[in-house]
Coordinates of C-alpha atoms in Angstrom, one line a residue:
X8 CA 63.9 112.5 32.1
X9 CA 62.0 111.4 34.9
X10 CA 60.7 114.4 38.0
X11 CA 61.2 113.8 41.8
X12 CA 63.8 111.1 41.4
X13 CA 68.1 111.7 40.7
X14 CA 69.1 109.0 41.3
X15 CA 69.4 107.4 37.9
X16 CA 68.7 109.0 33.7
X17 CA 65.1 107.7 33.8
X18 CA 64.4 108.1 29.4
X19 CA 60.8 108.7 29.4
X20 CA 58.3 105.8 26.4
X21 CA 55.8 106.7 24.6
X22 CA 53.2 108.6 26.2
X23 CA 50.6 106.2 24.9
X24 CA 52.3 103.5 27.0
X25 CA 50.0 103.9 30.5
X26 CA 46.9 104.3 28.3
X27 CA 47.7 100.8 26.4
X28 CA 48.2 99.3 29.8
X29 CA 45.6 99.8 31.4
X30 CA 42.7 100.1 28.6
X31 CA 42.8 97.0 27.2
X32 CA 41.9 95.5 31.1
X33 CA 39.5 98.7 31.5
X34 CA 37.5 97.5 28.6
X35 CA 37.9 93.8 29.5
X36 CA 36.2 94.8 33.0
X37 CA 33.4 97.1 31.5
X38 CA 32.7 93.4 29.3
X39 CA 32.1 91.5 32.0
X40 CA 30.0 94.0 34.1
X41 CA 28.5 94.5 30.8
X42 CA 27.8 90.7 30.0
X43 CA 27.4 89.7 33.5
X44 CA 24.7 92.3 34.1
X45 CA 23.4 92.0 30.2
X46 CA 19.2 92.0 31.4
X47 CA 19.6 94.6 34.0
X48 CA 20.4 97.0 31.4
X49 CA 18.0 96.1 29.3
X50 CA 14.4 96.2 32.0
X51 CA 16.5 99.5 33.2
X52 CA 16.3 100.9 29.9
X53 CA 12.3 99.6 28.9
X54 CA 11.5 100.7 32.5
X55 CA 13.2 104.6 31.2
X56 CA 11.9 104.4 27.8
X57 CA 8.3 104.1 29.4
X58 CA 9.0 106.5 32.0
X59 CA 8.8 110.9 31.0
X60 CA 10.6 113.0 29.3
X61 CA 12.5 114.5 32.2
X62 CA 13.3 111.8 34.1
X63 CA 14.9 110.3 30.6
X64 CA 17.0 112.5 30.3
X65 CA 18.4 112.9 33.9
X66 CA 19.4 109.1 33.7
X67 CA 20.5 110.2 30.5
X68 CA 23.0 112.9 31.7
X69 CA 23.8 111.5 34.9
X70 CA 25.0 108.2 32.7
X71 CA 27.3 110.0 30.6
X72 CA 28.4 111.9 33.9
X73 CA 29.4 109.3 35.1
X74 CA 31.0 107.9 32.1
X75 CA 33.2 110.9 31.3
X76 CA 34.2 111.1 35.7
X77 CA 35.8 107.8 34.9
X78 CA 37.5 108.6 32.0
X79 CA 38.8 111.2 33.6
X80 CA 40.0 109.7 35.8
X81 CA 41.2 106.7 33.6
X82 CA 43.2 110.0 32.1
X83 CA 44.6 111.1 35.2
X84 CA 46.2 107.8 36.5
X85 CA 47.4 107.3 32.9
X86 CA 49.6 110.2 33.4
X87 CA 51.0 109.8 36.5
X88 CA 51.3 106.2 35.3
X89 CA 53.0 107.6 32.4
X90 CA 55.5 110.4 34.9
X91 CA 56.6 107.4 37.7
X92 CA 57.4 104.8 34.0
X93 CA 60.8 105.2 32.2
X94 CA 64.2 103.1 32.0
X95 CA 67.4 103.8 32.7
X96 CA 71.3 102.2 31.6
X97 CA 72.5 102.7 34.2
X98 CA 76.4 100.7 36.0
X99 CA 76.6 97.4 35.0
X100 CA 72.5 97.3 34.3
X101 CA 69.6 98.0 32.4
X102 CA 66.3 98.9 34.2
X103 CA 62.9 99.6 34.3
X104 CA 60.1 101.0 36.4
X105 CA 56.1 101.5 36.6
X106 CA 53.6 101.4 39.7
X107 CA 52.5 104.1 41.8
X108 CA 50.7 102.0 44.3
X109 CA 52.4 99.3 43.7
X110 CA 55.6 100.7 42.6
X111 CA 57.8 98.2 40.7
X112 CA 61.1 98.0 39.4
X113 CA 63.3 96.0 37.6
X114 CA 67.6 94.7 36.5
X115 CA 69.1 92.7 34.3
X116 CA 72.8 93.2 34.3
X117 CA 74.4 93.2 31.1
X118 CA 76.5 90.3 31.4
X119 CA 73.2 87.9 31.8
X120 CA 71.2 89.2 28.9
X121 CA 70.3 86.5 27.0
X122 CA 68.7 88.2 23.8
X123 CA 67.1 91.5 22.9
X124 CA 63.7 91.8 20.7
X125 CA 62.1 94.1 19.1
X126 CA 58.1 92.8 19.0
X127 CA 55.3 95.0 17.6
X128 CA 52.2 94.2 18.2
X129 CA 49.0 94.5 15.1
X130 CA 47.9 98.1 16.5
X131 CA 51.0 99.7 17.1
X132 CA 52.0 99.7 13.4
X133 CA 49.5 102.1 11.7
X134 CA 51.5 104.0 15.1
X135 CA 55.2 103.7 14.1
X136 CA 55.7 101.8 17.6
X137 CA 56.9 98.8 19.3
X138 CA 58.0 97.0 22.1
X139 CA 62.0 96.6 23.2
X140 CA 61.9 92.6 25.3
X141 CA 65.4 92.2 26.9
X142 CA 65.7 87.5 28.0
X143 CA 68.2 87.4 31.2
X144 CA 69.5 84.2 31.9
X145 CA 68.0 82.3 35.1
X146 CA 64.7 80.9 35.1
X147 CA 60.8 82.6 36.1
X148 CA 59.7 85.8 34.9
X149 CA 63.4 87.2 33.6
X150 CA 63.0 89.4 31.7
X151 CA 62.0 93.1 31.2
X152 CA 59.5 95.1 28.2
X153 CA 60.7 98.1 27.3
X154 CA 56.8 100.0 25.6
X155 CA 56.7 101.8 23.5
X156 CA 59.5 103.1 22.3
X157 CA 59.0 104.9 18.4
X158 CA 60.7 102.6 15.8
X159 CA 64.3 104.3 15.6
X160 CA 63.9 104.7 19.3
X161 CA 64.3 100.7 19.7
X162 CA 66.9 100.4 17.0
X163 CA 68.7 103.1 18.7
X164 CA 68.6 101.0 22.4
X165 CA 68.3 97.6 21.1
X166 CA 72.3 98.9 19.7
X167 CA 72.8 100.3 22.4
X168 CA 72.6 97.5 25.3
X169 CA 74.2 94.9 22.9
X170 CA 76.8 96.8 23.2
X171 CA 76.9 97.1 26.8
X172 CA 76.5 93.9 27.1
X173 CA 78.9 92.8 25.3
X174 CA 82.1 94.6 26.6
X175 CA 80.1 93.9 29.8
X176 CA 80.8 90.4 29.2
X177 CA 84.5 91.2 27.3
X178 CA 85.9 94.0 30.3
X179 CA 86.8 91.0 32.7
X180 CA 89.5 90.0 30.6
X181 CA 90.5 93.3 29.3
X182 CA 93.6 95.0 30.6
X183 CA 92.8 98.0 30.6
X184 CA 88.9 97.9 31.7
X185 CA 90.2 99.0 34.9
X186 CA 91.2 102.4 33.5
X187 CA 88.0 103.2 31.7
X188 CA 86.1 102.2 34.7
X189 CA 87.6 105.1 37.0
X190 CA 87.6 107.5 33.6
X191 CA 83.8 106.6 34.0
X192 CA 82.9 107.3 37.8
X193 CA 84.4 110.2 37.2
X194 CA 82.9 111.4 34.0
X195 CA 79.1 110.8 36.2
X196 CA 76.5 108.2 34.6
X197 CA 75.9 109.1 31.4
X198 CA 79.3 109.9 30.1
X199 CA 79.9 106.3 31.8
X200 CA 77.5 104.5 30.2
X201 CA 79.2 106.6 26.9
X202 CA 82.4 105.4 27.4
X203 CA 82.0 102.1 28.0
X204 CA 79.3 102.2 24.7
X205 CA 82.3 103.7 22.7
X206 CA 85.3 100.8 24.2
X207 CA 82.8 98.1 23.7
X208 CA 81.8 99.4 20.3
X209 CA 86.3 99.2 19.8
X210 CA 86.8 96.4 21.2
X211 CA 84.3 93.5 20.2
X212 CA 83.0 95.4 16.7
X213 CA 87.1 96.5 15.2
X214 CA 87.4 92.5 13.3
X215 CA 84.1 93.5 11.9
X216 CA 83.5 96.9 11.5
X217 CA 86.1 96.8 8.4
X218 CA 84.1 94.4 6.7
X219 CA 80.6 96.0 7.7
X220 CA 81.5 98.8 6.0
X221 CA 82.4 97.3 2.4
X222 CA 79.7 95.7 2.2
X223 CA 77.9 94.9 -1.0
X224 CA 74.2 97.1 -0.8
X225 CA 70.7 94.1 -1.9
X226 CA 66.9 94.9 -2.0
X227 CA 65.8 92.9 0.3
X228 CA 62.8 90.7 -1.9
X229 CA 59.6 90.0 -0.5
X230 CA 59.0 87.7 -3.8
X231 CA 61.6 84.3 -3.6
X232 CA 63.3 82.3 -1.6
X233 CA 67.2 83.1 -0.7
X234 CA 69.3 81.1 -2.8
X235 CA 71.8 81.9 -1.0
X236 CA 74.1 83.6 1.8
X237 CA 73.7 87.8 0.5
X238 CA 73.4 90.6 2.3
X239 CA 70.5 93.1 3.5
X240 CA 70.6 97.0 4.4
X241 CA 68.4 98.6 4.1
X242 CA 66.2 101.9 5.5
X243 CA 67.1 103.2 8.0
X244 CA 70.3 100.5 9.5
X245 CA 73.3 101.5 11.0
X246 CA 76.9 100.6 9.7
X247 CA 77.1 97.4 12.5
X248 CA 73.0 97.1 12.0
X249 CA 73.7 95.5 8.3
X250 CA 72.7 92.2 7.9
X251 CA 73.8 88.5 5.7
X252 CA 70.8 86.1 5.6
X253 CA 71.4 82.6 5.3
X254 CA 67.2 81.2 5.4
X255 CA 63.8 83.0 4.5
X256 CA 60.8 80.7 4.5
X257 CA 58.7 81.3 2.1
X258 CA 54.9 81.6 2.4
X259 CA 53.7 78.4 0.0
X260 CA 56.2 76.3 2.3
X261 CA 54.8 77.6 5.1
X262 CA 51.5 75.9 4.1
X263 CA 52.7 72.6 2.6
X264 CA 54.5 72.7 6.5
X265 CA 50.7 73.2 8.5
X266 CA 49.5 71.1 5.9
X267 CA 51.6 67.9 6.2
X268 CA 51.4 68.2 10.2
X269 CA 49.2 65.7 12.8
X270 CA 47.6 68.7 14.5
X271 CA 46.3 69.6 11.1
X272 CA 45.2 65.9 9.8
X273 CA 42.9 66.2 13.5
X274 CA 41.8 70.0 12.9
X275 CA 40.2 68.6 9.8
X276 CA 39.0 65.4 10.3
X277 CA 37.3 67.5 13.9
X278 CA 36.0 69.8 10.1
X279 CA 34.4 66.9 9.1
X280 CA 33.4 65.4 11.5
X281 CA 31.1 69.0 13.0
X282 CA 29.7 70.0 9.2
X283 CA 28.3 66.1 8.9
X284 CA 26.5 66.9 12.3
X285 CA 25.1 69.5 11.6
X286 CA 24.0 68.4 8.1
X287 CA 22.8 65.6 9.5
X288 CA 21.0 67.2 12.3
X289 CA 18.5 69.2 9.4
X290 CA 18.1 66.0 7.5
X291 CA 17.5 63.8 10.2
X292 CA 14.8 66.1 12.6
X293 CA 13.7 63.5 15.1
X294 CA 17.7 63.0 15.2
X295 CA 17.9 67.2 15.9
X296 CA 18.9 67.1 19.7
X297 CA 21.4 64.2 19.4
X298 CA 23.4 65.8 16.1
X299 CA 22.8 68.8 18.2
X300 CA 24.3 67.4 20.8
X301 CA 27.2 65.5 19.2
X302 CA 28.7 69.2 17.1
X303 CA 28.6 71.2 20.9
X304 CA 30.6 68.1 22.5
X305 CA 33.5 68.5 19.6
X306 CA 34.0 72.4 19.9
X307 CA 35.7 72.7 22.4
X308 CA 38.6 69.9 20.6
X309 CA 38.5 71.3 17.2
X310 CA 38.9 75.3 18.7
X311 CA 42.6 74.3 20.1
X312 CA 43.7 72.9 17.2
X313 CA 42.1 75.3 15.2
X314 CA 44.7 78.1 18.1
X315 CA 47.6 76.5 17.2
X316 CA 47.2 76.3 12.9
X317 CA 46.9 79.7 13.0
X318 CA 49.6 80.6 15.9
X319 CA 52.0 79.1 13.7
X320 CA 51.3 80.6 10.8
X321 CA 50.9 83.8 12.7
X322 CA 54.1 83.1 13.9
X323 CA 56.7 81.8 11.5
X324 CA 55.3 83.9 8.9
X325 CA 57.9 85.6 5.9
X326 CA 60.1 84.2 8.5
X327 CA 64.0 85.6 8.1
X328 CA 66.9 84.3 9.6
X329 CA 70.3 87.0 9.3
X330 CA 73.8 87.5 10.4
X331 CA 75.1 90.4 12.0
X332 CA 77.4 92.3 13.2
X333 CA 75.6 92.1 17.1
X334 CA 75.2 88.2 17.0
X335 CA 71.5 86.4 15.0
X336 CA 68.6 88.7 13.6
X337 CA 65.6 86.8 12.7
X338 CA 62.6 88.1 11.9
X339 CA 59.0 86.9 11.6
X340 CA 55.2 87.0 12.2
X341 CA 52.1 88.3 10.4
X342 CA 49.6 90.0 12.9
X343 CA 53.2 90.4 15.8
X344 CA 56.4 91.2 14.2
X345 CA 59.2 90.7 16.1
X346 CA 62.7 90.4 14.9
X347 CA 64.9 88.9 17.1
X348 CA 68.4 89.1 18.1
X349 CA 70.6 86.5 19.8
X350 CA 74.4 88.0 20.8
X351 CA 77.6 84.9 20.3
X352 CA 78.0 83.3 22.8
X353 CA 74.3 82.4 23.3
X354 CA 73.6 79.8 22.0
X355 CA 73.9 76.5 24.0
X356 CA 72.9 74.5 21.2
X357 CA 70.8 72.9 18.1
X358 CA 68.2 71.1 17.4
X359 CA 66.8 69.6 13.9
X360 CA 63.9 67.7 13.9
X361 CA 61.4 66.1 11.3
X362 CA 58.0 65.1 11.4
X363 CA 57.2 61.5 9.8
X364 CA 55.4 63.4 7.0
X365 CA 57.6 66.0 6.4
X366 CA 60.2 63.4 4.8
X367 CA 57.8 63.9 1.9
X368 CA 58.7 67.3 1.1
X369 CA 62.3 66.6 2.5
X370 CA 62.0 69.5 5.6
X371 CA 63.6 69.5 8.8
X372 CA 63.1 72.3 12.0
X373 CA 65.9 74.1 13.0
X374 CA 65.8 75.5 16.7
X375 CA 68.8 77.2 18.9
X376 CA 68.7 75.8 22.6
X377 CA 68.9 79.4 24.4
X378 CA 69.4 80.2 28.0
X379 CA 67.5 81.7 30.1
X380 CA 64.1 82.3 27.9
X381 CA 60.9 83.1 30.3
X382 CA 58.3 84.1 28.5
X383 CA 55.9 81.5 28.6
X384 CA 54.3 81.9 25.3
X385 CA 54.2 78.6 24.4
X386 CA 55.7 75.2 25.4
X387 CA 59.6 75.7 23.0
X388 CA 60.3 79.1 24.1
X389 CA 60.1 77.8 27.6
X390 CA 62.3 75.9 27.2
X391 CA 64.4 78.3 25.9
X392 CA 63.8 77.1 22.2
X393 CA 64.1 79.2 19.2
X394 CA 63.3 78.6 15.7
X395 CA 66.3 79.8 13.3
X396 CA 64.9 77.1 10.4
X397 CA 61.2 75.7 11.2
X398 CA 61.4 74.4 7.9
X399 CA 64.4 74.8 5.9
X400 CA 65.2 71.8 2.6
X401 CA 68.9 69.8 3.2
X402 CA 71.2 73.0 1.6
X403 CA 69.8 75.1 3.2
X404 CA 70.2 72.8 6.6
X405 CA 73.9 72.7 5.4
X406 CA 74.1 76.3 4.8
X407 CA 72.8 76.9 8.4
X408 CA 75.1 74.1 10.2
X409 CA 77.7 75.7 8.1
X410 CA 77.6 78.4 9.9
X411 CA 77.1 77.6 13.5
X412 CA 79.3 74.9 14.3
X413 CA 82.4 76.3 12.1
X414 CA 84.7 74.1 10.2
X415 CA 84.8 71.7 12.7
X416 CA 87.9 68.4 12.6
X417 CA 86.4 65.7 11.0
X418 CA 86.9 64.5 7.1
X419 CA 84.7 65.1 4.7
X420 CA 81.8 67.5 6.4
X421 CA 78.9 66.9 4.3
X422 CA 79.0 63.5 4.7
X423 CA 79.4 63.2 8.1
X424 CA 76.2 65.9 8.6
X425 CA 74.1 63.6 5.4
X426 CA 74.9 61.0 8.6
X427 CA 73.3 62.8 11.2
X428 CA 70.5 63.3 9.6
X429 CA 69.6 60.3 7.4
X430 CA 72.2 57.6 8.6
X431 CA 71.4 54.5 10.8
X432 CA 73.7 51.5 12.5
X433 CA 74.5 50.3 9.2
X434 CA 76.0 52.4 7.4
X435 CA 79.7 53.3 8.0
X436 CA 80.2 57.0 9.6
X437 CA 82.0 58.4 11.9
X438 CA 79.6 57.8 15.1
X439 CA 79.4 55.6 17.5
X440 CA 76.6 53.7 17.7
X441 CA 74.8 51.5 20.6
X442 CA 75.6 48.2 20.9
X443 CA 73.1 45.1 20.2
X444 CA 72.9 44.4 23.8
X445 CA 70.0 48.2 23.5
X446 CA 67.7 47.2 21.1
X447 CA 64.9 45.0 24.3
X448 CA 65.4 49.2 25.7
X449 CA 64.7 50.5 22.2
X450 CA 62.9 48.9 19.2
X451 CA 62.4 51.1 17.4
X452 CA 64.7 53.6 17.2
X453 CA 67.4 51.5 18.3
X454 CA 68.9 51.3 14.6
X455 CA 69.5 55.5 14.5
X456 CA 71.0 56.1 18.2
X457 CA 74.4 57.2 18.1
X458 CA 76.8 60.1 19.2
X459 CA 79.1 62.2 17.9
X460 CA 82.0 63.7 20.4
X461 CA 84.8 65.6 19.8
X462 CA 87.1 69.0 21.3
X463 CA 83.6 71.2 20.3
X464 CA 80.5 69.3 20.4
X465 CA 78.5 66.7 20.5
X466 CA 75.6 65.4 18.4
X467 CA 73.5 62.9 19.5
X468 CA 71.1 61.3 17.0
X469 CA 67.5 59.6 17.5
X470 CA 64.4 58.8 16.5
X471 CA 62.0 56.4 14.4
X472 CA 58.7 58.3 13.4
X473 CA 60.2 61.6 14.2
X474 CA 63.9 62.2 13.4
X475 CA 66.2 64.0 15.9
X476 CA 69.5 65.0 16.4
X477 CA 71.1 67.4 19.2
X478 CA 74.1 69.3 18.3
X479 CA 75.3 70.6 22.0
X480 CA 78.6 73.5 22.2
X481 CA 81.6 70.9 24.4
X482 CA 82.3 74.3 25.7
X483 CA 78.2 75.5 27.3
X484 CA 78.6 71.9 28.7
X485 CA 78.1 72.5 33.2
X486 CA 79.4 68.5 33.6
X487 CA 77.6 65.4 33.4
X488 CA 76.6 62.3 34.8
X489 CA 76.6 58.5 34.3
X490 CA 73.3 56.1 35.1
X491 CA 73.0 52.8 35.3
X492 CA 69.8 50.7 36.1
X493 CA 69.8 46.9 36.9
X494 CA 68.0 46.3 33.9
X495 CA 71.3 47.9 31.9
X496 CA 74.3 47.2 34.5
X497 CA 73.2 43.2 33.5
X498 CA 74.0 43.4 29.3
X499 CA 76.7 46.3 30.5
X500 CA 75.0 49.0 29.6
X501 CA 74.0 52.8 30.9
X502 CA 73.1 56.6 30.6
X503 CA 75.7 59.6 30.5
X504 CA 73.6 63.1 30.4
X505 CA 74.8 66.3 30.4
X506 CA 74.2 69.3 32.2
X507 CA 73.6 72.7 30.2
X508 CA 72.4 75.6 31.2
X509 CA 69.5 75.7 28.6
X510 CA 67.0 73.4 29.3
X511 CA 65.7 73.3 25.7
X512 CA 69.1 71.7 24.6
X513 CA 68.4 68.3 23.0
X514 CA 71.4 66.8 23.6
X515 CA 71.8 66.2 26.9
X516 CA 70.9 62.7 27.6
X517 CA 72.2 59.2 25.5
X518 CA 70.4 56.5 26.7
X519 CA 71.1 52.6 26.9
X520 CA 74.7 53.0 25.4
X521 CA 77.7 50.6 26.6
X522 CA 78.5 51.4 29.7
X523 CA 82.5 51.7 28.6
X524 CA 81.3 54.9 25.7
X525 CA 79.4 55.9 29.1
X526 CA 82.6 56.4 31.3
X527 CA 85.1 57.1 28.2
X528 CA 82.8 59.8 26.9
X529 CA 82.7 61.4 30.4
X530 CA 86.2 61.4 31.3
X531 CA 86.8 63.3 28.2
X532 CA 84.2 66.1 28.5
X533 CA 85.9 66.0 31.8
X534 CA 89.6 66.5 30.2
X535 CA 88.6 69.1 28.2
X536 CA 86.8 70.9 30.2
X537 CA 89.4 71.7 33.2
X538 CA 91.2 73.2 29.9
X539 CA 90.7 76.7 29.4
X540 CA 88.2 78.3 27.5
X541 CA 88.3 78.5 24.2
X542 CA 86.8 81.5 21.9
X543 CA 83.8 80.2 21.4
X544 CA 82.0 79.2 18.4
X545 CA 79.6 81.7 17.8
X546 CA 81.9 84.5 17.7
X547 CA 82.8 83.5 14.3
X548 CA 79.7 84.0 13.2
X549 CA 79.4 86.9 11.2
X550 CA 83.5 86.3 9.8
X551 CA 82.1 82.8 8.5
X552 CA 78.8 84.7 6.8
X553 CA 81.2 87.0 5.3
X554 CA 83.0 84.5 4.0
X555 CA 80.6 82.1 2.8
X556 CA 79.4 85.3 1.6
X557 CA 82.4 86.0 -1.0
X558 CA 82.6 81.9 -1.7
X559 CA 79.3 82.0 -3.7
X560 CA 78.2 82.5 -6.8
X561 CA 77.4 85.5 -8.6
X562 CA 73.8 84.5 -8.9
X563 CA 72.9 83.4 -5.5
X564 CA 73.9 87.0 -4.0

């Protein structure tokens, strides 16, 4: 327990945490100063080397003493920062504090937690350390990073936070919650949290507990992609951490998708141009300055493409998607491994995209739309898009949609999803296509523009060169509005946009559909929104995965 703060039951992080936080900043400052003053340092060294031995020794020992003094101050500051740094699971929130001079304390309510991730940077892996990232609903910097903890501590803390999050969301609708909270108040903060964990475990995990205990054990091999639904267990996994795998990205397929991307093609063309300029600068010496000038001009444009290719490989390396009792479990990363958990009910929509060149392999990119992701590491993360199947085959797409969307009241689900991915207006389907009057506004995507709406989902099909399909859960639609421009009014067209918390949802706007269609869809959404909220499809993920595993052929387990 951290001293001099009796208000909360603060737990310490690993002692190396402040060293890692401030050490990298210190190294950056020293590197910058050495680079800026490199000429002065060289001159000073030359002056000292030509002086007498006593002067050189005084300068040498003074330098060593100064370095040791700075290092001592750094260690003292890190120790004080470590005593101040800590986390606590108290009341209805998770807390994290840090800082000595500028003190900072962050908190996230359990009911607002959207995802809990375990990340292990390359340098922390040999020490067995990692970071727990907790994402909350809301824009801006709405997340907490608890760094660093031992791997076992990370797994236990993740389970504890997820259990408390489930209990916080279930408590308002339960009659026993008031009695549990009154008992917790008498027992004190630590006992109250434990009681909440136990109660949440009973309320939320009871249906899955027996199923989780009877899951067949299987070893996670690294050679072949997943052939179907299978149970994944491993050393150190608790009962509620046993996972059922449904997607895996082979490294060979990942390399193929990178090679068939526009980014790779542009980088390849620029690489060839750079090599040609380099060769010509030696073959034609009189034009060497011109060729090298072109070479230097290409480098600032070439390097970002290389960085984008590396980031794709580094992020999606050995990507796996599993289902656990606590929700979806995503595992990925090469130099920095990430283990992400998405609790049930946090997924607001699904996005499927097929770049033009990916048609050669029949792959689709499937992302989930999740509210509240604030870490702007890339555009997709800032929009709340989480990769679930970065390069999936048609069979894997069918299996994933069957798991996520569940059993829909539609005839011939396999044909329905095939029409959503590849269909057009000429083919009969359950989709409502855009009227012929909209062709003047959408010359190329006109043949694919279509929408399907039922009591549970909205499916929007669009895209010409790059095919796109957006799926939005009706239970997460916050509202909708209709728009009609002057040119649309003349052709009796309109646009309907569905308001969602998740900014990355692709099924939000259906443009240039019939005005009658838009008005009817708006009325249907409003009618369903007035009724009681149904139990979300996402809450049945684990149960559905168990059913799919039981129905799969024995050879696919």
